[in-house]
Amino acid sequence: MKARTRFAPSPTGYMHIGNLRTALYNFLMCKHDNGDFILRIEDTDQQREVEGAIQMIYDVLDQTGLHYDEGPLKSGHCGPYIQSQRLDIYHEYALKLIKLGGAHYCFCDKNDEFEIDPCHHLSQEEIKIKLQNNEPYVIRQTIPPHQQVSFDDEVYGHIEVDTDSLNEGILIKSDGYPTYNFANVIDDHLMGITHVIRGNEYIISTPKYNLIYDSYGWEKPTYIHLPPVMKDETHKLSKRNGDASYQDLVKQGYLKEAIINYIALLGCYFGEEEIMSLEQLIQNFDIKHISKAPAIFDINKLTWMNGIYLRNMSLNDYHELIKPYYSSIVRNVDLLELSKVLQPRVEKLTDINSLIDFINEPLEFDPSIYKHKKMKTTPENSLEALKLVLPLLEEFNEYDNDEKFAEEFIKLAKANGLKNGQVMWPVRVALSNKALTPGGAIELAHILGKNETLRRVHKAINDLEKNI
């Protein structure tokens, strides 16, 4: 039988990294097995639902390529796929569970505290009268005492729990909505889920879920509980603490492909190669390679990986991707050449703004930038170099021929007993008034063109003459 997995998020806000990894592993698991990936929206906690969050879930799965086979916008034979639309189903199965002895009515006040629910002792007649009188109630799970419940997890191995340690949690709340602890069992069974992949915080509740399965006589799914994604060795990633969500990472300039690739590696071994497409991740995924150890989210590793993805793009694709970041540029410059010099230097897209801030106009004059120990330049000898190179800049007309342009600079430096950097660094600074630029003198002159290059060099000469 082919695998059927499900991603069942609650629409309570942004897509956290841990949630996205859960979706990814469910997707990889079923696609590796040529199975079906189901999306189910668990919106039974109406008070926590955030407006627009369901659409956000749809958007993220679509953007990242985690396309589901069945779900709210792609019906299958197990719908509806939004839990708030399945209330009649839960009530039907809750009543069955009561008859089977796996649940009971509880009429206690929600503030009451008890070790053993006194409603266990109500007779059928007493329950009937209370229901006829419309007394508020919940339906609680009935936990059999003094028993051992065990299950095997694909990551954590054999787990055994004494039922005396389990509380009789609420299955149907007083407002008629089911809790996660009940709805997920019913839905997983009715939707034919073969493998349940979720965070390890649910390990403690799994014995209770299995008691429900046993009450109905249903086959249990294979359990795969995932270790947490950590901020550091002691703190979990948490949106509440300001840690990045998927949407935050995209806004920070990370590519969706790099994000998916990186989070796949958080807790699972795919082989020596780290840069993998979604298809390669599907091919190499193996639940046996999921680690028990928590995974630490390393933003520097993601940044490195994102840079590789950017550099691996064709120049034309890269140029189209970053065009929106050029919206502030009003000067007529060679934007394709600008993209060419940016591509090897940019690790995330939001770096671009700080690298192109000199394109419209050079930054404010700062003579200290002309001082460069390695290049052996000072404001004084930079002024001399600019005056020396000015005739070349005026006479040369092939600004788009980088190789030939560089040859002319090198010849000029050699003829005057100077190192290449003693000529090129002053020009680079003159064109930008920046210490760090996307490219050197040749590339910047190419991008700006002859007229703008000459204007800036003339201005730099004047500025230096006035200030040294």
Short mmCIF file of C-alpha atoms in Angstrom, two decimals:
data_model
loop_
_atom_site.label_atom_id
_atom_site.label_comp_id
_atom_site.label_asym_id
_atom_site.label_seq_id
_atom_site.Cartn_x
_atom_site.Cartn_y
_atom_site.Cartn_z
CA MET A 1 0.00 0.00 0.00
CA LYS A 2 1.40 3.39 -0.94
CA ALA A 3 2.06 5.94 1.77
CA ARG A 4 -0.43 8.65 2.65
CA THR A 5 0.87 11.48 4.81
CA ARG A 6 -0.75 14.65 6.02
CA PHE A 7 0.26 18.15 7.02
CA ALA A 8 -2.28 19.47 9.50
CA PRO A 9 -1.42 23.03 10.54
CA SER A 10 -3.49 25.32 12.73
CA PRO A 11 -4.20 28.72 11.14
CA THR A 12 -2.73 30.69 14.02
CA GLY A 13 -0.16 32.88 12.26
CA TYR A 14 2.98 32.69 10.16
CA MET A 15 4.57 29.47 8.94
CA HIS A 16 7.22 28.70 11.52
CA ILE A 17 10.38 26.92 10.42
CA GLY A 18 9.51 23.84 12.48
CA ASN A 19 6.05 23.66 10.90
CA LEU A 20 7.47 24.01 7.40
CA ARG A 21 9.98 21.24 8.10
CA THR A 22 7.11 19.00 9.24
CA ALA A 23 5.25 19.76 6.00
CA LEU A 24 8.41 19.10 4.00
CA TYR A 25 9.15 15.73 5.62
CA ASN A 26 5.55 14.62 5.12
CA PHE A 27 5.82 15.64 1.47
CA LEU A 28 9.19 13.95 0.96
CA MET A 29 8.06 10.77 2.71
CA CYS A 30 4.99 10.20 0.55
CA LYS A 31 6.56 11.34 -2.73
CA HIS A 32 9.56 9.08 -2.18
CA ASP A 33 6.99 6.28 -1.96
CA ASN A 34 4.87 7.63 -4.87
CA GLY A 35 2.11 8.23 -2.34
CA ASP A 36 -0.35 11.03 -1.54
CA PHE A 37 0.21 14.20 0.46
CA ILE A 38 -2.88 15.55 2.22
CA LEU A 39 -3.42 19.04 3.59
CA ARG A 40 -5.84 19.32 6.50
CA ILE A 41 -6.61 22.58 8.27
CA GLU A 42 -7.02 22.06 12.01
CA ASP A 43 -9.07 25.10 12.97
CA THR A 44 -11.00 23.74 15.94
CA ASP A 45 -9.37 26.25 18.31
CA GLN A 46 -11.41 29.15 17.00
CA GLN A 47 -10.11 31.66 19.55
CA ARG A 48 -6.52 31.32 18.32
CA GLU A 49 -7.30 31.52 14.60
CA VAL A 50 -5.66 34.47 12.84
CA GLU A 51 -7.42 36.14 9.94
CA GLY A 52 -5.72 35.33 6.66
CA ALA A 53 -3.65 32.49 8.12
CA ILE A 54 -5.36 29.78 6.06
CA GLN A 55 -4.55 31.61 2.83
CA MET A 56 -1.00 32.01 4.11
CA ILE A 57 -0.72 28.23 4.48
CA TYR A 58 -1.95 27.74 0.92
CA ASP A 59 0.50 30.34 -0.38
CA VAL A 60 3.56 28.94 1.39
CA LEU A 61 2.92 25.36 0.24
CA ASP A 62 2.39 26.61 -3.31
CA GLN A 63 5.49 28.83 -3.30
CA THR A 64 7.75 26.10 -1.95
CA GLY A 65 6.49 23.44 -4.34
CA LEU A 66 4.92 21.28 -1.62
CA HIS A 67 1.80 20.71 -3.67
CA TYR A 68 -0.79 18.56 -1.95
CA ASP A 69 -2.81 15.83 -3.67
CA GLU A 70 -5.91 16.26 -1.51
CA GLY A 71 -7.00 19.22 0.56
CA PRO A 72 -9.32 22.20 0.86
CA LEU A 73 -8.65 23.45 -2.68
CA LYS A 74 -8.11 20.03 -4.24
CA SER A 75 -10.84 17.67 -3.20
CA GLY A 76 -10.39 13.95 -2.79
CA HIS A 77 -12.63 11.22 -1.40
CA CYS A 78 -11.96 12.10 2.27
CA GLY A 79 -13.21 15.65 2.56
CA PRO A 80 -14.03 18.09 3.85
CA TYR A 81 -10.41 18.91 4.74
CA ILE A 82 -11.12 21.76 7.15
CA GLN A 83 -11.97 20.48 10.61
CA SER A 84 -14.60 23.10 11.42
CA GLN A 85 -16.57 21.63 8.50
CA ARG A 86 -16.41 18.12 10.01
CA LEU A 87 -18.17 18.70 13.34
CA ASP A 88 -20.97 16.21 12.62
CA ILE A 89 -18.36 13.52 11.95
CA TYR A 90 -16.64 14.11 15.30
CA HIS A 91 -19.93 14.04 17.21
CA GLU A 92 -20.91 10.79 15.52
CA TYR A 93 -17.63 9.14 16.47
CA ALA A 94 -17.62 10.63 19.96
CA LEU A 95 -21.00 8.99 20.66
CA LYS A 96 -19.65 5.71 19.29
CA LEU A 97 -16.64 6.01 21.55
CA ILE A 98 -18.88 6.52 24.58
CA LYS A 99 -20.77 3.33 23.71
CA LEU A 100 -17.47 1.49 23.30
CA GLY A 101 -16.32 2.62 26.75
CA GLY A 102 -13.49 4.81 25.47
CA ALA A 103 -15.12 8.12 26.49
CA HIS A 104 -17.74 9.51 28.84
CA TYR A 105 -19.87 12.58 29.48
CA CYS A 106 -18.49 14.99 32.05
CA PHE A 107 -20.78 17.64 33.56
CA CYS A 108 -18.24 19.03 36.03
CA ASP A 109 -17.47 22.72 36.20
CA LYS A 110 -14.35 23.48 34.17
CA ASN A 111 -12.67 24.83 37.32
CA ASP A 112 -13.24 21.62 39.29
CA GLU A 113 -10.13 19.67 40.18
CA PHE A 114 -10.18 15.91 40.59
CA GLU A 115 -7.96 12.86 40.27
CA ILE A 116 -10.81 10.60 39.23
CA ASP A 117 -13.67 12.20 37.29
CA PRO A 118 -16.79 11.85 39.48
CA CYS A 119 -18.88 11.66 36.31
CA HIS A 120 -17.58 8.12 35.87
CA HIS A 121 -20.11 7.08 38.50
CA LEU A 122 -23.15 8.62 36.81
CA SER A 123 -25.81 6.13 35.81
CA GLN A 124 -27.26 6.12 32.31
CA GLU A 125 -30.47 7.55 33.74
CA GLU A 126 -28.64 10.42 35.46
CA ILE A 127 -26.79 11.22 32.24
CA LYS A 128 -30.06 11.18 30.29
CA ILE A 129 -31.70 13.62 32.71
CA LYS A 130 -28.74 16.02 32.63
CA LEU A 131 -28.74 15.99 28.84
CA GLN A 132 -32.50 16.60 28.74
CA ASN A 133 -31.99 19.55 31.10
CA ASN A 134 -29.38 20.96 28.70
CA GLU A 135 -26.69 20.96 31.35
CA PRO A 136 -23.35 21.96 29.81
CA TYR A 137 -20.95 19.08 29.34
CA VAL A 138 -17.77 17.94 27.71
CA ILE A 139 -16.87 14.50 26.46
CA ARG A 140 -13.73 13.16 28.10
CA GLN A 141 -11.57 10.23 27.19
CA THR A 142 -11.89 7.26 29.53
CA ILE A 143 -8.46 5.96 30.46
CA PRO A 144 -8.38 2.36 31.74
CA PRO A 145 -6.35 2.11 34.98
CA HIS A 146 -3.25 0.02 35.67
CA GLN A 147 -2.38 -0.84 32.10
CA GLN A 148 0.71 -0.50 29.93
CA VAL A 149 0.36 1.20 26.56
CA SER A 150 3.25 0.87 24.13
CA PHE A 151 4.10 1.84 20.60
CA ASP A 152 7.10 1.91 18.30
CA ASP A 153 8.32 5.20 16.88
CA GLU A 154 10.54 5.21 13.78
CA VAL A 155 12.86 7.78 15.37
CA TYR A 156 12.66 7.21 19.13
CA GLY A 157 12.14 3.46 19.17
CA HIS A 158 9.94 1.52 21.60
CA ILE A 159 7.97 3.66 24.05
CA GLU A 160 5.91 2.30 26.93
CA VAL A 161 3.62 4.27 29.24
CA ASP A 162 1.56 3.39 32.33
CA THR A 163 -2.06 4.49 31.88
CA ASP A 164 -2.13 5.72 35.48
CA SER A 165 0.14 8.56 34.31
CA LEU A 166 -2.33 9.72 31.64
CA ASN A 167 -5.03 12.31 32.26
CA GLU A 168 -8.53 11.95 30.92
CA GLY A 169 -8.41 14.81 28.46
CA ILE A 170 -11.35 16.51 26.81
CA LEU A 171 -12.30 15.15 23.38
CA ILE A 172 -15.36 17.33 22.66
CA LYS A 173 -15.46 20.78 24.27
CA SER A 174 -18.57 22.41 25.69
CA ASP A 175 -18.87 24.53 22.54
CA GLY A 176 -19.21 21.38 20.48
CA TYR A 177 -15.78 21.62 18.89
CA PRO A 178 -13.37 18.70 19.16
CA THR A 179 -9.92 19.04 20.63
CA TYR A 180 -6.87 18.17 18.56
CA ASN A 181 -6.45 15.02 20.66
CA PHE A 182 -9.67 13.60 19.28
CA ALA A 183 -10.04 15.12 15.84
CA ASN A 184 -6.57 14.12 14.66
CA VAL A 185 -7.25 10.44 15.42
CA ILE A 186 -10.62 10.42 13.68
CA ASP A 187 -9.32 12.29 10.65
CA ASP A 188 -6.13 10.27 10.30
CA HIS A 189 -8.16 7.07 10.25
CA LEU A 190 -10.91 8.27 7.91
CA MET A 191 -8.36 9.84 5.55
CA GLY A 192 -6.30 6.66 5.42
CA ILE A 193 -3.12 8.21 6.80
CA THR A 194 -0.40 5.56 6.90
CA HIS A 195 2.45 7.63 8.39
CA VAL A 196 2.05 10.38 10.98
CA ILE A 197 5.03 12.74 10.94
CA ARG A 198 4.90 15.46 13.61
CA GLY A 199 6.93 17.15 16.34
CA ASN A 200 8.16 15.11 19.30
CA GLU A 201 6.03 17.15 21.69
CA TYR A 202 3.21 14.78 20.69
CA ILE A 203 5.02 11.66 21.88
CA ILE A 204 3.55 12.07 25.36
CA SER A 205 -0.01 12.13 23.95
CA THR A 206 0.40 9.28 21.47
CA PRO A 207 -0.49 6.55 24.03
CA LYS A 208 -3.85 8.28 24.53
CA TYR A 209 -4.40 8.39 20.77
CA ASN A 210 -3.62 4.69 20.58
CA LEU A 211 -6.22 3.92 23.24
CA ILE A 212 -8.78 5.59 20.99
CA TYR A 213 -7.59 3.53 18.01
CA ASP A 214 -7.89 0.40 20.14
CA SER A 215 -11.41 1.28 21.27
CA TYR A 216 -12.58 1.46 17.67
CA GLY A 217 -10.50 -1.54 16.63
CA TRP A 218 -8.65 0.53 14.04
CA GLU A 219 -5.17 -0.04 12.66
CA LYS A 220 -2.64 2.49 13.94
CA PRO A 221 -0.44 4.52 11.60
CA THR A 222 3.35 4.45 11.61
CA TYR A 223 4.64 7.16 13.93
CA ILE A 224 7.58 9.39 13.07
CA HIS A 225 8.21 12.05 15.71
CA LEU A 226 10.67 14.78 14.84
CA PRO A 227 13.22 16.40 17.16
CA PRO A 228 12.78 20.15 17.67
CA VAL A 229 14.49 22.89 15.70
CA MET A 230 16.51 24.93 18.17
CA LYS A 231 17.78 28.50 18.22
CA ASP A 232 20.75 27.33 20.25
CA GLU A 233 21.54 24.42 22.54
CA THR A 234 18.90 25.39 25.11
CA HIS A 235 16.23 27.48 23.33
CA LYS A 236 13.68 26.36 20.76
CA LEU A 237 13.00 28.49 17.71
CA SER A 238 9.94 30.57 18.51
CA LYS A 239 8.13 33.28 16.61
CA ARG A 240 7.10 34.62 20.01
CA ASN A 241 10.77 35.27 20.74
CA GLY A 242 11.34 37.03 17.45
CA ASP A 243 12.79 34.09 15.53
CA ALA A 244 12.27 34.13 11.80
CA SER A 245 9.32 32.47 10.11
CA TYR A 246 9.37 31.36 6.48
CA GLN A 247 7.78 34.66 5.47
CA ASP A 248 10.41 36.60 7.45
CA LEU A 249 13.24 34.75 5.71
CA VAL A 250 11.79 35.53 2.29
CA LYS A 251 11.56 39.21 3.25
CA GLN A 252 15.19 39.07 4.38
CA GLY A 253 16.22 38.03 0.88
CA TYR A 254 16.45 34.26 1.09
CA LEU A 255 15.28 32.16 -1.86
CA LYS A 256 12.48 29.67 -1.25
CA GLU A 257 14.61 26.92 -2.83
CA ALA A 258 17.48 27.61 -0.42
CA ILE A 259 15.12 27.71 2.57
CA ILE A 260 13.59 24.34 1.67
CA ASN A 261 17.00 22.81 0.99
CA TYR A 262 18.38 24.05 4.31
CA ILE A 263 15.49 23.05 6.56
CA ALA A 264 15.50 19.58 5.00
CA LEU A 265 18.96 19.14 6.53
CA LEU A 266 17.77 20.14 10.01
CA GLY A 267 17.61 16.73 11.60
CA CYS A 268 17.96 14.41 8.62
CA TYR A 269 20.98 13.09 6.69
CA PHE A 270 20.68 13.13 2.91
CA GLY A 271 24.26 12.24 1.99
CA GLU A 272 27.50 14.15 1.50
CA GLU A 273 26.02 16.58 -1.02
CA GLU A 274 24.22 19.46 0.69
CA ILE A 275 22.89 21.45 -2.27
CA MET A 276 19.83 19.57 -3.52
CA SER A 277 16.72 20.33 -5.50
CA LEU A 278 13.31 19.28 -4.23
CA GLU A 279 13.40 16.31 -6.59
CA GLN A 280 16.78 15.25 -5.21
CA LEU A 281 15.48 15.60 -1.65
CA ILE A 282 12.55 13.34 -2.55
CA GLN A 283 14.88 10.77 -4.07
CA ASN A 284 17.28 10.72 -1.11
CA PHE A 285 14.80 10.97 1.79
CA ASP A 286 14.85 8.10 4.27
CA ILE A 287 13.06 8.20 7.62
CA LYS A 288 15.83 5.98 9.01
CA HIS A 289 18.19 8.93 8.62
CA ILE A 290 16.17 11.27 10.88
CA SER A 291 18.15 12.09 14.00
CA LYS A 292 16.90 12.00 17.58
CA ALA A 293 19.07 14.99 18.41
CA PRO A 294 17.62 18.50 18.20
CA ALA A 295 18.72 20.49 15.15
CA ILE A 296 20.16 23.98 15.60
CA PHE A 297 19.05 26.56 13.06
CA ASP A 298 22.21 28.29 11.81
CA ILE A 299 21.37 31.48 9.91
CA ASN A 300 24.96 31.71 8.69
CA LYS A 301 24.70 28.27 7.08
CA LEU A 302 21.44 29.29 5.40
CA THR A 303 23.08 32.51 4.17
CA TRP A 304 25.97 30.53 2.70
CA MET A 305 23.58 28.14 0.99
CA ASN A 306 21.47 31.00 -0.35
CA GLY A 307 24.58 32.55 -1.88
CA ILE A 308 25.34 29.30 -3.69
CA TYR A 309 21.82 29.20 -5.11
CA LEU A 310 22.19 32.78 -6.36
CA ARG A 311 25.56 32.10 -7.94
CA ASN A 312 24.30 28.93 -9.64
CA MET A 313 21.62 30.84 -11.53
CA SER A 314 22.16 31.91 -15.13
CA LEU A 315 22.97 35.60 -15.45
CA ASN A 316 19.70 36.31 -17.25
CA ASP A 317 17.62 34.54 -14.58
CA TYR A 318 19.54 36.32 -11.84
CA HIS A 319 19.06 39.65 -13.60
CA GLU A 320 15.29 39.12 -13.86
CA LEU A 321 15.15 38.09 -10.19
CA ILE A 322 16.86 41.21 -8.86
CA LYS A 323 15.38 43.79 -11.25
CA PRO A 324 12.84 44.92 -8.60
CA TYR A 325 15.78 45.99 -6.41
CA TYR A 326 16.80 48.45 -9.13
CA SER A 327 13.61 50.48 -8.84
CA SER A 328 15.45 53.28 -7.05
CA ILE A 329 17.97 53.70 -9.88
CA VAL A 330 17.13 56.70 -12.06
CA ARG A 331 20.43 56.98 -13.90
CA ASN A 332 20.80 55.33 -17.31
CA VAL A 333 23.38 52.66 -16.54
CA ASP A 334 24.17 49.14 -17.74
CA LEU A 335 21.90 47.16 -15.39
CA LEU A 336 22.86 43.78 -16.85
CA GLU A 337 26.51 44.53 -16.11
CA LEU A 338 25.50 45.60 -12.62
CA SER A 339 23.79 42.24 -12.13
CA LYS A 340 26.90 40.50 -13.45
CA VAL A 341 29.15 42.10 -10.82
CA LEU A 342 26.59 41.65 -8.04
CA GLN A 343 25.97 37.94 -8.61
CA PRO A 344 29.26 36.60 -7.17
CA ARG A 345 29.06 38.99 -4.21
CA VAL A 346 25.47 38.83 -2.97
CA GLU A 347 24.47 36.16 -0.44
CA LYS A 348 20.93 37.38 0.16
CA LEU A 349 18.82 39.72 -1.92
CA THR A 350 18.47 42.40 0.72
CA ASP A 351 22.24 42.97 0.51
CA ILE A 352 21.70 44.60 -2.87
CA ASN A 353 20.41 47.97 -1.65
CA SER A 354 23.58 48.76 0.28
CA LEU A 355 25.73 47.75 -2.68
CA ILE A 356 24.05 49.97 -5.28
CA ASP A 357 23.55 53.14 -3.25
CA PHE A 358 26.25 54.96 -5.25
CA ILE A 359 24.69 54.39 -8.69
CA ASN A 360 22.56 57.53 -8.86
CA GLU A 361 25.24 59.68 -7.23
CA PRO A 362 28.51 58.88 -5.46
CA LEU A 363 28.29 59.00 -1.68
CA GLU A 364 29.58 61.97 0.26
CA PHE A 365 33.27 62.70 -0.31
CA ASP A 366 35.55 61.13 2.29
CA PRO A 367 39.31 61.50 1.70
CA SER A 368 40.11 58.75 4.22
CA ILE A 369 38.74 56.08 1.86
CA TYR A 370 41.57 56.83 -0.57
CA LYS A 371 44.03 55.60 2.05
CA HIS A 372 44.55 51.87 1.51
CA LYS A 373 47.46 50.10 3.12
CA LYS A 374 47.46 47.08 0.81
CA MET A 375 47.12 49.19 -2.33
CA LYS A 376 49.70 51.64 -0.95
CA THR A 377 47.49 54.61 -1.73
CA THR A 378 46.97 57.91 0.11
CA PRO A 379 44.78 60.91 -0.73
CA GLU A 380 47.90 62.62 -2.10
CA ASN A 381 49.08 59.90 -4.47
CA SER A 382 45.45 59.12 -5.37
CA LEU A 383 45.08 62.67 -6.66
CA GLU A 384 48.19 62.17 -8.80
CA ALA A 385 46.86 58.82 -10.08
CA LEU A 386 43.48 60.31 -11.05
CA LYS A 387 45.17 63.11 -12.99
CA LEU A 388 47.36 60.48 -14.65
CA VAL A 389 44.46 58.24 -15.66
CA LEU A 390 42.13 61.04 -16.79
CA PRO A 391 43.49 61.26 -20.37
CA LEU A 392 43.04 57.49 -20.75
CA LEU A 393 39.44 57.74 -19.59
CA GLU A 394 38.83 60.58 -22.04
CA GLU A 395 40.42 58.87 -25.03
CA PHE A 396 39.21 55.30 -24.46
CA ASN A 397 35.81 54.54 -26.02
CA GLU A 398 35.25 50.80 -25.37
CA TYR A 399 33.97 51.01 -21.80
CA ASP A 400 32.03 47.77 -22.32
CA ASN A 401 35.22 45.86 -23.20
CA ASP A 402 36.45 44.99 -19.70
CA GLU A 403 39.47 42.99 -20.86
CA LYS A 404 40.82 45.71 -23.16
CA PHE A 405 40.01 48.44 -20.61
CA ALA A 406 41.97 46.55 -17.93
CA GLU A 407 44.93 46.17 -20.29
CA GLU A 408 45.08 49.94 -20.76
CA PHE A 409 45.05 50.53 -16.99
CA ILE A 410 47.82 47.98 -16.48
CA LYS A 411 49.96 49.51 -19.23
CA LEU A 412 49.48 52.97 -17.74
CA ALA A 413 50.49 51.80 -14.27
CA LYS A 414 53.55 49.95 -15.56
CA ALA A 415 54.69 52.89 -17.70
CA ASN A 416 54.65 55.11 -14.62
CA GLY A 417 56.25 52.66 -12.20
CA LEU A 418 53.03 52.11 -10.24
CA LYS A 419 51.28 49.01 -9.01
CA ASN A 420 47.92 48.29 -10.65
CA GLY A 421 46.05 48.98 -7.41
CA GLN A 422 47.63 52.43 -7.12
CA VAL A 423 45.75 53.41 -10.27
CA MET A 424 42.61 51.32 -9.97
CA TRP A 425 41.80 51.95 -6.30
CA PRO A 426 41.62 55.76 -6.67
CA VAL A 427 39.32 55.37 -9.70
CA ARG A 428 37.13 52.90 -7.81
CA VAL A 429 36.77 55.34 -4.91
CA ALA A 430 36.25 58.31 -7.23
CA LEU A 431 33.31 56.57 -8.89
CA SER A 432 31.60 55.60 -5.66
CA ASN A 433 33.10 57.22 -2.54
CA LYS A 434 32.73 53.75 -1.00
CA ALA A 435 35.30 51.36 0.42
CA LEU A 436 33.21 48.32 -0.55
CA THR A 437 31.71 48.20 -4.03
CA PRO A 438 30.30 45.49 -6.31
CA GLY A 439 33.27 45.37 -8.62
CA GLY A 440 36.43 47.35 -9.16
CA ALA A 441 37.33 50.36 -11.28
CA ILE A 442 36.82 48.60 -14.61
CA GLU A 443 33.40 47.15 -13.71
CA LEU A 444 32.15 50.42 -12.20
CA ALA A 445 33.23 52.43 -15.24
CA HIS A 446 31.50 49.88 -17.48
CA ILE A 447 28.27 50.14 -15.45
CA LEU A 448 28.25 53.95 -15.29
CA GLY A 449 29.43 54.58 -18.83
CA LYS A 450 32.00 57.04 -20.16
CA ASN A 451 30.23 60.35 -19.56
CA GLU A 452 29.30 59.62 -15.94
CA THR A 453 32.72 58.12 -15.23
CA LEU A 454 34.45 61.28 -16.47
CA ARG A 455 32.09 63.52 -14.49
CA ARG A 456 32.80 61.65 -11.27
CA VAL A 457 36.56 61.53 -11.77
CA HIS A 458 36.65 65.28 -12.44
CA LYS A 459 34.63 65.87 -9.27
CA ALA A 460 36.92 63.60 -7.25
CA ILE A 461 39.98 65.51 -8.46
CA ASN A 462 38.37 68.79 -7.40
CA ASP A 463 37.36 67.39 -4.03
CA LEU A 464 40.84 66.07 -3.35
CA GLU A 465 42.51 69.32 -4.40
CA LYS A 466 40.30 71.23 -1.94
CA ASN A 467 40.84 68.90 1.00
CA ILE A 468 44.52 67.88 1.02
#
